[in-house]
């Protein structure tokens, strides 16, 4: 696992470089998309490259991590709409090439199974962008999630609903109680995981992710088993890392031509 500690804007550029590398790597590259605040600076940087440098998403496929259950099709916090607003529409990504689990389906287990099939049919995810919840979730894999789980229905913790209330006019009761999420086993099949976290409120989750024992109590710790996982954190999110000095030294001595 590579840990990079740098100011937030630098982290966004590094992640965008990795995405740009994937976009140019094969005919129909596959990107895994995350919602939340953490990837927004990356999306802004990708939009800038699209506008100023012609970076194209036209042949890429996008697969979202998760989706709330029960939000109406036009709800602004439906993750499908969030991804359209934050990146897809801004880079001219054809809507039919960006998919998410269908949180409005009448048969939710069937929708989850169909989503797994569509990711596999696209050849799997080349690069998965991730954020992390304060309780250590990735996607919406809350504590207690099976480390081998597949796309399925999950119940949100109260902590996550409180954390996400800021997107629902600070009304926690407006935050849905359930979601569909790629499982930890699904996420682990992506060929490269790039997780971003900023702020002191993420420091405990980052410490556990990088240095804690692998445990369903901190679901992101499963990433310790991934052969190509990158953790991009600012000083505040890195503030509880025991081996921060070693991570800094390792990254500082990395050849400049080598990407993430
Ligand atoms: C949500 C999303 C996650 C995201 C997490 C952290 O619950 N389902 O994919 O990583 O929140 O969000 P933020 O980046 O806003 O802190």
PDB file of C-alpha atoms and ligand atoms in Angstrom:
ATOM      1  CA  UNK A   1       0.000   0.000   0.000  1.00  0.00           C
ATOM      2  CA  UNK A   2       1.405   3.385  -0.958  1.00  0.00           C
ATOM      3  CA  UNK A   3       0.633   6.344   1.309  1.00  0.00           C
ATOM      4  CA  UNK A   4       1.154   9.859  -0.035  1.00  0.00           C
ATOM      5  CA  UNK A   5       0.917  12.811   2.380  1.00  0.00           C
ATOM      6  CA  UNK A   6       0.530  16.128   0.557  1.00  0.00           C
ATOM      7  CA  UNK A   7      -1.693  19.220   0.335  1.00  0.00           C
ATOM      8  CA  UNK A   8      -5.177  18.480  -0.998  1.00  0.00           C
ATOM      9  CA  UNK A   9      -4.666  20.135  -4.382  1.00  0.00           C
ATOM     10  CA  UNK A  10      -1.518  18.065  -5.015  1.00  0.00           C
ATOM     11  CA  UNK A  11      -3.433  14.914  -4.137  1.00  0.00           C
ATOM     12  CA  UNK A  12      -6.116  15.819  -6.662  1.00  0.00           C
ATOM     13  CA  UNK A  13      -3.506  16.271  -9.392  1.00  0.00           C
ATOM     14  CA  UNK A  14      -1.882  12.915  -8.577  1.00  0.00           C
ATOM     15  CA  UNK A  15      -5.234  11.134  -8.725  1.00  0.00           C
ATOM     16  CA  UNK A  16      -6.144  12.906 -11.973  1.00  0.00           C
ATOM     17  CA  UNK A  17      -2.797  11.822 -13.447  1.00  0.00           C
ATOM     18  CA  UNK A  18      -3.632   8.215 -12.604  1.00  0.00           C
ATOM     19  CA  UNK A  19      -7.105   8.557 -14.167  1.00  0.00           C
ATOM     20  CA  UNK A  20      -5.622  10.152 -17.279  1.00  0.00           C
ATOM     21  CA  UNK A  21      -3.161   7.254 -17.514  1.00  0.00           C
ATOM     22  CA  UNK A  22      -6.034   4.761 -17.427  1.00  0.00           C
ATOM     23  CA  UNK A  23      -8.050   6.698 -20.021  1.00  0.00           C
ATOM     24  CA  UNK A  24      -5.154   6.330 -22.453  1.00  0.00           C
ATOM     25  CA  UNK A  25      -4.341   2.741 -21.549  1.00  0.00           C
ATOM     26  CA  UNK A  26      -6.808   0.735 -23.611  1.00  0.00           C
ATOM     27  CA  UNK A  27      -9.699   0.993 -26.030  1.00  0.00           C
ATOM     28  CA  UNK A  28     -12.547   1.062 -23.540  1.00  0.00           C
ATOM     29  CA  UNK A  29     -11.104   1.863 -20.110  1.00  0.00           C
ATOM     30  CA  UNK A  30     -13.250   1.412 -17.004  1.00  0.00           C
ATOM     31  CA  UNK A  31     -13.320   3.923 -14.165  1.00  0.00           C
ATOM     32  CA  UNK A  32     -14.890   3.371 -10.760  1.00  0.00           C
ATOM     33  CA  UNK A  33     -16.574   6.534  -9.506  1.00  0.00           C
ATOM     34  CA  UNK A  34     -17.176   7.684  -5.933  1.00  0.00           C
ATOM     35  CA  UNK A  35     -19.483  10.344  -4.541  1.00  0.00           C
ATOM     36  CA  UNK A  36     -18.961  12.472  -1.435  1.00  0.00           C
ATOM     37  CA  UNK A  37     -16.701  15.488  -0.963  1.00  0.00           C
ATOM     38  CA  UNK A  38     -13.355  13.682  -1.213  1.00  0.00           C
ATOM     39  CA  UNK A  39     -13.182  13.166  -5.001  1.00  0.00           C
ATOM     40  CA  UNK A  40     -14.560  16.600  -5.955  1.00  0.00           C
ATOM     41  CA  UNK A  41     -11.155  18.256  -6.462  1.00  0.00           C
ATOM     42  CA  UNK A  42     -10.130  15.308  -8.652  1.00  0.00           C
ATOM     43  CA  UNK A  43     -13.257  15.732 -10.766  1.00  0.00           C
ATOM     44  CA  UNK A  44     -12.577  19.484 -11.064  1.00  0.00           C
ATOM     45  CA  UNK A  45      -9.042  18.747 -12.259  1.00  0.00           C
ATOM     46  CA  UNK A  46     -10.325  16.218 -14.805  1.00  0.00           C
ATOM     47  CA  UNK A  47     -12.872  18.753 -16.070  1.00  0.00           C
ATOM     48  CA  UNK A  48     -10.078  21.302 -16.448  1.00  0.00           C
ATOM     49  CA  UNK A  49      -8.043  18.815 -18.494  1.00  0.00           C
ATOM     50  CA  UNK A  50     -11.102  18.011 -20.623  1.00  0.00           C
ATOM     51  CA  UNK A  51     -11.760  21.689 -21.352  1.00  0.00           C
ATOM     52  CA  UNK A  52      -8.183  22.910 -21.719  1.00  0.00           C
ATOM     53  CA  UNK A  53      -6.373  19.826 -23.000  1.00  0.00           C
ATOM     54  CA  UNK A  54      -9.064  17.754 -24.711  1.00  0.00           C
ATOM     55  CA  UNK A  55      -8.981  14.826 -22.270  1.00  0.00           C
ATOM     56  CA  UNK A  56     -11.736  12.541 -23.548  1.00  0.00           C
ATOM     57  CA  UNK A  57     -14.067  10.240 -21.635  1.00  0.00           C
ATOM     58  CA  UNK A  58     -15.987   9.269 -24.772  1.00  0.00           C
ATOM     59  CA  UNK A  59     -14.743   5.663 -24.909  1.00  0.00           C
ATOM     60  CA  UNK A  60     -14.611   5.050 -21.157  1.00  0.00           C
ATOM     61  CA  UNK A  61     -17.118   3.201 -19.009  1.00  0.00           C
ATOM     62  CA  UNK A  62     -17.962   4.471 -15.536  1.00  0.00           C
ATOM     63  CA  UNK A  63     -19.330   2.434 -12.650  1.00  0.00           C
ATOM     64  CA  UNK A  64     -20.481   4.030  -9.438  1.00  0.00           C
ATOM     65  CA  UNK A  65     -19.794   2.539  -6.027  1.00  0.00           C
ATOM     66  CA  UNK A  66     -23.199   2.926  -4.480  1.00  0.00           C
ATOM     67  CA  UNK A  67     -26.656   4.482  -4.484  1.00  0.00           C
ATOM     68  CA  UNK A  68     -29.341   5.380  -1.983  1.00  0.00           C
ATOM     69  CA  UNK A  69     -32.524   3.318  -1.995  1.00  0.00           C
ATOM     70  CA  UNK A  70     -35.789   5.105  -2.509  1.00  0.00           C
ATOM     71  CA  UNK A  71     -34.829   8.568  -3.786  1.00  0.00           C
ATOM     72  CA  UNK A  72     -36.905   9.804  -6.707  1.00  0.00           C
ATOM     73  CA  UNK A  73     -35.309   9.882 -10.169  1.00  0.00           C
ATOM     74  CA  UNK A  74     -34.912  13.650 -10.069  1.00  0.00           C
ATOM     75  CA  UNK A  75     -33.677  13.943  -6.451  1.00  0.00           C
ATOM     76  CA  UNK A  76     -30.445  15.984  -6.507  1.00  0.00           C
ATOM     77  CA  UNK A  77     -28.811  13.650  -3.944  1.00  0.00           C
ATOM     78  CA  UNK A  78     -29.528  10.519  -5.939  1.00  0.00           C
ATOM     79  CA  UNK A  79     -25.927   9.491  -6.627  1.00  0.00           C
ATOM     80  CA  UNK A  80     -26.649   8.997 -10.328  1.00  0.00           C
ATOM     81  CA  UNK A  81     -27.543  12.709 -10.470  1.00  0.00           C
ATOM     82  CA  UNK A  82     -24.599  13.726  -8.281  1.00  0.00           C
ATOM     83  CA  UNK A  83     -22.133  11.998 -10.606  1.00  0.00           C
ATOM     84  CA  UNK A  84     -23.814  13.598 -13.643  1.00  0.00           C
ATOM     85  CA  UNK A  85     -23.502  17.039 -12.051  1.00  0.00           C
ATOM     86  CA  UNK A  86     -20.012  16.678 -10.589  1.00  0.00           C
ATOM     87  CA  UNK A  87     -18.279  15.044 -13.540  1.00  0.00           C
ATOM     88  CA  UNK A  88     -20.132  13.184 -16.303  1.00  0.00           C
ATOM     89  CA  UNK A  89     -22.061  16.116 -17.808  1.00  0.00           C
ATOM     90  CA  UNK A  90     -19.049  18.400 -17.452  1.00  0.00           C
ATOM     91  CA  UNK A  91     -16.758  16.155 -19.529  1.00  0.00           C
ATOM     92  CA  UNK A  92     -19.303  15.111 -22.152  1.00  0.00           C
ATOM     93  CA  UNK A  93     -19.401  11.523 -20.922  1.00  0.00           C
ATOM     94  CA  UNK A  94     -22.282   9.760 -22.738  1.00  0.00           C
ATOM     95  CA  UNK A  95     -24.948   8.960 -20.113  1.00  0.00           C
ATOM     96  CA  UNK A  96     -25.316   5.375 -21.356  1.00  0.00           C
ATOM     97  CA  UNK A  97     -21.655   4.732 -20.500  1.00  0.00           C
ATOM     98  CA  UNK A  98     -22.013   5.629 -16.802  1.00  0.00           C
ATOM     99  CA  UNK A  99     -23.864   3.170 -14.584  1.00  0.00           C
ATOM    100  CA  UNK A 100     -24.814   2.759 -10.957  1.00  0.00           C
ATOM    101  CA  UNK A 101     -26.783   0.243  -8.940  1.00  0.00           C
ATOM    102  CA  UNK A 102     -30.502   0.918  -9.415  1.00  0.00           C
ATOM    103  CA  UNK A 103     -31.793   2.106  -6.044  1.00  0.00           C
ATOM    104  CA  UNK A 104     -35.279   2.608  -7.507  1.00  0.00           C
ATOM    105  CA  UNK A 105     -35.687  -0.976  -8.761  1.00  0.00           C
ATOM    106  CA  UNK A 106     -38.687  -2.976  -7.543  1.00  0.00           C
ATOM    107  CA  UNK A 107     -36.487  -6.077  -7.256  1.00  0.00           C
ATOM    108  CA  UNK A 108     -33.377  -4.765  -5.494  1.00  0.00           C
ATOM    109  CA  UNK A 109     -31.480  -8.099  -5.214  1.00  0.00           C
ATOM    110  CA  UNK A 110     -31.959  -8.619  -8.964  1.00  0.00           C
ATOM    111  CA  UNK A 111     -30.691  -5.080  -9.616  1.00  0.00           C
ATOM    112  CA  UNK A 112     -27.587  -5.841  -7.534  1.00  0.00           C
ATOM    113  CA  UNK A 113     -26.901  -9.051  -9.439  1.00  0.00           C
ATOM    114  CA  UNK A 114     -27.410  -7.249 -12.768  1.00  0.00           C
ATOM    115  CA  UNK A 115     -24.936  -4.574 -11.688  1.00  0.00           C
ATOM    116  CA  UNK A 116     -22.270  -7.166 -10.910  1.00  0.00           C
ATOM    117  CA  UNK A 117     -22.806  -8.674 -14.373  1.00  0.00           C
ATOM    118  CA  UNK A 118     -22.477  -5.307 -16.099  1.00  0.00           C
ATOM    119  CA  UNK A 119     -19.148  -4.550 -14.368  1.00  0.00           C
ATOM    120  CA  UNK A 120     -17.835  -7.970 -15.380  1.00  0.00           C
ATOM    121  CA  UNK A 121     -19.079  -7.513 -18.967  1.00  0.00           C
ATOM    122  CA  UNK A 122     -17.072  -4.284 -19.242  1.00  0.00           C
ATOM    123  CA  UNK A 123     -13.939  -6.205 -18.237  1.00  0.00           C
ATOM    124  CA  UNK A 124     -13.757  -5.076 -14.613  1.00  0.00           C
ATOM    125  CA  UNK A 125     -12.721  -1.737 -13.167  1.00  0.00           C
ATOM    126  CA  UNK A 126      -9.248  -0.446 -14.079  1.00  0.00           C
ATOM    127  CA  UNK A 127      -9.081   2.308 -11.464  1.00  0.00           C
ATOM    128  CA  UNK A 128     -11.463   2.772  -8.562  1.00  0.00           C
ATOM    129  CA  UNK A 129     -11.632   6.173  -6.885  1.00  0.00           C
ATOM    130  CA  UNK A 130     -12.610   5.899  -3.211  1.00  0.00           C
ATOM    131  CA  UNK A 131     -13.404   8.097  -0.248  1.00  0.00           C
ATOM    132  CA  UNK A 132     -13.717   6.779   3.302  1.00  0.00           C
ATOM    133  CA  UNK A 133     -16.408   7.280   5.910  1.00  0.00           C
ATOM    134  CA  UNK A 134     -15.490   8.359   9.432  1.00  0.00           C
ATOM    135  CA  UNK A 135     -16.546   4.846  10.522  1.00  0.00           C
ATOM    136  CA  UNK A 136     -14.155   3.291   8.004  1.00  0.00           C
ATOM    137  CA  UNK A 137     -16.681   2.431   5.297  1.00  0.00           C
ATOM    138  CA  UNK A 138     -15.778   2.383   1.617  1.00  0.00           C
ATOM    139  CA  UNK A 139     -18.653   2.544  -0.817  1.00  0.00           C
ATOM    140  CA  UNK A 140     -21.385   2.058   1.758  1.00  0.00           C
ATOM    141  CA  UNK A 141     -19.836  -1.063   3.286  1.00  0.00           C
ATOM    142  CA  UNK A 142     -20.559  -0.276   6.884  1.00  0.00           C
ATOM    143  CA  UNK A 143     -18.777  -1.908   9.857  1.00  0.00           C
ATOM    144  CA  UNK A 144     -19.619  -5.601   9.976  1.00  0.00           C
ATOM    145  CA  UNK A 145     -19.609  -5.960   6.190  1.00  0.00           C
ATOM    146  CA  UNK A 146     -18.263  -9.236   4.892  1.00  0.00           C
ATOM    147  CA  UNK A 147     -14.790  -8.719   3.486  1.00  0.00           C
ATOM    148  CA  UNK A 148     -15.908 -10.882   0.527  1.00  0.00           C
ATOM    149  CA  UNK A 149     -19.270  -9.142  -0.020  1.00  0.00           C
ATOM    150  CA  UNK A 150     -20.779  -8.415  -3.437  1.00  0.00           C
ATOM    151  CA  UNK A 151     -23.198  -5.665  -4.509  1.00  0.00           C
ATOM    152  CA  UNK A 152     -26.156  -5.779  -2.118  1.00  0.00           C
ATOM    153  CA  UNK A 153     -28.586  -3.853   0.065  1.00  0.00           C
ATOM    154  CA  UNK A 154     -27.108  -2.315   3.221  1.00  0.00           C
ATOM    155  CA  UNK A 155     -28.581  -0.473   6.190  1.00  0.00           C
ATOM    156  CA  UNK A 156     -26.782   2.815   6.835  1.00  0.00           C
ATOM    157  CA  UNK A 157     -25.378   3.407  10.308  1.00  0.00           C
ATOM    158  CA  UNK A 158     -26.686   6.361  12.253  1.00  0.00           C
ATOM    159  CA  UNK A 159     -23.161   7.814  12.098  1.00  0.00           C
ATOM    160  CA  UNK A 160     -23.205   7.763   8.284  1.00  0.00           C
ATOM    161  CA  UNK A 161     -26.692   9.274   8.170  1.00  0.00           C
ATOM    162  CA  UNK A 162     -25.569  12.072  10.497  1.00  0.00           C
ATOM    163  CA  UNK A 163     -22.386  12.594   8.409  1.00  0.00           C
ATOM    164  CA  UNK A 164     -24.412  12.794   5.192  1.00  0.00           C
ATOM    165  CA  UNK A 165     -27.201  14.989   6.569  1.00  0.00           C
ATOM    166  CA  UNK A 166     -25.246  17.998   5.280  1.00  0.00           C
ATOM    167  CA  UNK A 167     -26.355  16.988   1.788  1.00  0.00           C
ATOM    168  CA  UNK A 168     -30.007  16.863   2.940  1.00  0.00           C
ATOM    169  CA  UNK A 169     -30.470  20.351   4.422  1.00  0.00           C
ATOM    170  CA  UNK A 170     -28.945  19.094   7.710  1.00  0.00           C
ATOM    171  CA  UNK A 171     -32.038  16.957   8.306  1.00  0.00           C
ATOM    172  CA  UNK A 172     -30.898  13.480   9.248  1.00  0.00           C
ATOM    173  CA  UNK A 173     -34.431  12.114   8.835  1.00  0.00           C
ATOM    174  CA  UNK A 174     -34.234  13.018   5.147  1.00  0.00           C
ATOM    175  CA  UNK A 175     -31.191  10.748   4.662  1.00  0.00           C
ATOM    176  CA  UNK A 176     -32.346   7.362   3.365  1.00  0.00           C
ATOM    177  CA  UNK A 177     -31.961   4.402   5.718  1.00  0.00           C
ATOM    178  CA  UNK A 178     -30.833   1.956   3.045  1.00  0.00           C
ATOM    179  CA  UNK A 179     -28.523   1.841   0.065  1.00  0.00           C
ATOM    180  CA  UNK A 180     -27.130  -0.461  -2.592  1.00  0.00           C
ATOM    181  CA  UNK A 181     -23.363  -0.734  -2.604  1.00  0.00           C
ATOM    182  CA  UNK A 182     -20.661  -2.609  -4.403  1.00  0.00           C
ATOM    183  CA  UNK A 183     -19.358  -5.146  -1.917  1.00  0.00           C
ATOM    184  CA  UNK A 184     -15.847  -5.191  -0.514  1.00  0.00           C
ATOM    185  CA  UNK A 185     -15.178  -8.238  -2.698  1.00  0.00           C
ATOM    186  CA  UNK A 186     -16.407  -6.303  -5.730  1.00  0.00           C
ATOM    187  CA  UNK A 187     -14.248  -3.268  -4.940  1.00  0.00           C
ATOM    188  CA  UNK A 188     -11.200  -5.473  -4.348  1.00  0.00           C
ATOM    189  CA  UNK A 189     -11.418  -6.752  -7.946  1.00  0.00           C
ATOM    190  CA  UNK A 190     -10.610  -3.296  -9.343  1.00  0.00           C
ATOM    191  CA  UNK A 191      -7.048  -3.326 -10.625  1.00  0.00           C
ATOM    192  CA  UNK A 192      -5.993  -0.132  -8.833  1.00  0.00           C
ATOM    193  CA  UNK A 193      -7.616   1.452  -5.770  1.00  0.00           C
ATOM    194  CA  UNK A 194      -7.026   5.171  -5.182  1.00  0.00           C
ATOM    195  CA  UNK A 195      -8.481   6.441  -1.897  1.00  0.00           C
ATOM    196  CA  UNK A 196      -8.540  10.129  -0.963  1.00  0.00           C
ATOM    197  CA  UNK A 197      -9.103  11.583   2.494  1.00  0.00           C
ATOM    198  CA  UNK A 198      -8.647  15.047   3.937  1.00  0.00           C
ATOM    199  CA  UNK A 199      -9.336  16.542   7.354  1.00  0.00           C
ATOM    200  CA  UNK A 200      -8.764  15.531  10.966  1.00  0.00           C
ATOM    201  CA  UNK A 201     -12.176  13.831  11.170  1.00  0.00           C
ATOM    202  CA  UNK A 202     -10.761  11.132   8.846  1.00  0.00           C
ATOM    203  CA  UNK A 203      -7.541  10.574  10.834  1.00  0.00           C
ATOM    204  CA  UNK A 204      -8.774   7.624  12.895  1.00  0.00           C
ATOM    205  CA  UNK A 205     -10.253   5.839   9.861  1.00  0.00           C
ATOM    206  CA  UNK A 206      -7.009   6.392   7.908  1.00  0.00           C
ATOM    207  CA  UNK A 207      -4.889   5.084  10.783  1.00  0.00           C
ATOM    208  CA  UNK A 208      -7.032   1.949  10.930  1.00  0.00           C
ATOM    209  CA  UNK A 209      -7.053   1.518   7.136  1.00  0.00           C
ATOM    210  CA  UNK A 210      -3.275   1.696   6.800  1.00  0.00           C
ATOM    211  CA  UNK A 211      -2.032   0.360  10.133  1.00  0.00           C
ATOM    212  CA  UNK A 212      -4.880  -1.390  11.954  1.00  0.00           C
ATOM    213  CA  UNK A 213      -5.656  -5.095  11.935  1.00  0.00           C
ATOM    214  CA  UNK A 214      -7.776  -6.245   8.983  1.00  0.00           C
ATOM    215  CA  UNK A 215     -11.269  -6.399  10.400  1.00  0.00           C
ATOM    216  CA  UNK A 216     -14.896  -6.034   9.407  1.00  0.00           C
ATOM    217  CA  UNK A 217     -15.099  -3.411  12.171  1.00  0.00           C
ATOM    218  CA  UNK A 218     -13.065  -1.074   9.913  1.00  0.00           C
ATOM    219  CA  UNK A 219     -14.131  -2.270   6.443  1.00  0.00           C
ATOM    220  CA  UNK A 220     -11.523  -0.242   4.528  1.00  0.00           C
ATOM    221  CA  UNK A 221      -8.785  -2.355   6.145  1.00  0.00           C
ATOM    222  CA  UNK A 222      -9.534  -5.005   3.504  1.00  0.00           C
ATOM    223  CA  UNK A 223      -7.475  -2.787   1.189  1.00  0.00           C
ATOM    224  CA  UNK A 224      -4.345  -4.082   2.955  1.00  0.00           C
ATOM    225  CA  UNK A 225      -4.895  -7.235   0.898  1.00  0.00           C
ATOM    226  CA  UNK A 226      -4.931  -5.352  -2.409  1.00  0.00           C
ATOM    227  CA  UNK A 227      -1.755  -5.557  -4.533  1.00  0.00           C
ATOM    228  CA  UNK A 228      -2.139  -2.001  -5.870  1.00  0.00           C
ATOM    229  CA  UNK A 229      -3.734   0.358  -3.372  1.00  0.00           C
ATOM    230  CA  UNK A 230      -2.857   4.039  -3.051  1.00  0.00           C
ATOM    231  CA  UNK A 231      -3.903   6.197  -0.088  1.00  0.00           C
ATOM    232  CA  UNK A 232      -3.759   9.961  -0.702  1.00  0.00           C
ATOM    233  CA  UNK A 233      -4.079  12.034   2.477  1.00  0.00           C
ATOM    234  CA  UNK A 234      -3.467  15.577   3.650  1.00  0.00           C
ATOM    235  CA  UNK A 235      -1.584  16.384   6.867  1.00  0.00           C
ATOM    236  CA  UNK A 236      -4.739  16.395   8.991  1.00  0.00           C
ATOM    237  CA  UNK A 237      -5.972  13.011   7.767  1.00  0.00           C
ATOM    238  CA  UNK A 238      -2.425  11.646   8.238  1.00  0.00           C
ATOM    239  CA  UNK A 239      -2.126  13.004  11.777  1.00  0.00           C
ATOM    240  CA  UNK A 240      -2.662   9.643  13.507  1.00  0.00           C
ATOM    241  CA  UNK A 241      -0.407   7.556  11.264  1.00  0.00           C
ATOM    242  CA  UNK A 242       2.321   5.910  13.348  1.00  0.00           C
ATOM    243  CA  UNK A 243       4.726   5.497  10.429  1.00  0.00           C
ATOM    244  CA  UNK A 244       4.071   8.855   8.740  1.00  0.00           C
ATOM    245  CA  UNK A 245       7.804   9.627   8.581  1.00  0.00           C
ATOM    246  CA  UNK A 246       8.494   6.395   6.737  1.00  0.00           C
ATOM    247  CA  UNK A 247       5.697   7.020   4.216  1.00  0.00           C
ATOM    248  CA  UNK A 248       7.031  10.519   3.565  1.00  0.00           C
ATOM    249  CA  UNK A 249      10.578   9.242   3.100  1.00  0.00           C
ATOM    250  CA  UNK A 250       9.435   6.491   0.745  1.00  0.00           C
ATOM    251  CA  UNK A 251       7.441   8.854  -1.433  1.00  0.00           C
ATOM    252  CA  UNK A 252      10.193  11.518  -1.467  1.00  0.00           C
ATOM    253  CA  UNK A 253      12.701   9.000  -2.800  1.00  0.00           C
ATOM    254  CA  UNK A 254      10.392   7.664  -5.511  1.00  0.00           C
ATOM    255  CA  UNK A 255      11.574   8.346  -9.070  1.00  0.00           C
ATOM    256  CA  UNK A 256       9.630  11.296 -10.516  1.00  0.00           C
ATOM    257  CA  UNK A 257       8.706   9.366 -13.682  1.00  0.00           C
ATOM    258  CA  UNK A 258       6.889   6.698 -11.684  1.00  0.00           C
ATOM    259  CA  UNK A 259       3.175   7.289 -11.277  1.00  0.00           C
ATOM    260  CA  UNK A 260       0.936   5.990  -8.515  1.00  0.00           C
TER     261      UNK A 260
HETATM  262  C1  LIG B   1     -20.463   8.434   1.531  1.00  0.00           C
HETATM  263  C2  LIG B   1     -20.182   7.613   0.283  1.00  0.00           C
HETATM  264  C3  LIG B   1     -18.772   7.096   0.267  1.00  0.00           C
HETATM  265  C4  LIG B   1     -17.838   8.201   0.639  1.00  0.00           C
HETATM  266  C5  LIG B   1     -18.072   8.631   2.049  1.00  0.00           C
HETATM  267  C6  LIG B   1     -17.157   9.759   2.506  1.00  0.00           C
HETATM  268  O1  LIG B   1     -21.076   7.762   2.545  1.00  0.00           O
HETATM  269  N1  LIG B   1     -21.072   6.527   0.070  1.00  0.00           N
HETATM  270  O2  LIG B   1     -18.471   6.546  -1.011  1.00  0.00           O
HETATM  271  O3  LIG B   1     -16.504   7.770   0.501  1.00  0.00           O
HETATM  272  O4  LIG B   1     -19.398   9.083   2.159  1.00  0.00           O
HETATM  273  O5  LIG B   1     -17.653  10.971   2.082  1.00  0.00           O
HETATM  274  P1  LIG B   1     -16.886  12.331   2.059  1.00  0.00           P
HETATM  275  O6  LIG B   1     -15.858  12.193   0.981  1.00  0.00           O
HETATM  276  O7  LIG B   1     -17.906  13.354   1.723  1.00  0.00           O
HETATM  277  O8  LIG B   1     -16.286  12.506   3.401  1.00  0.00           O
END
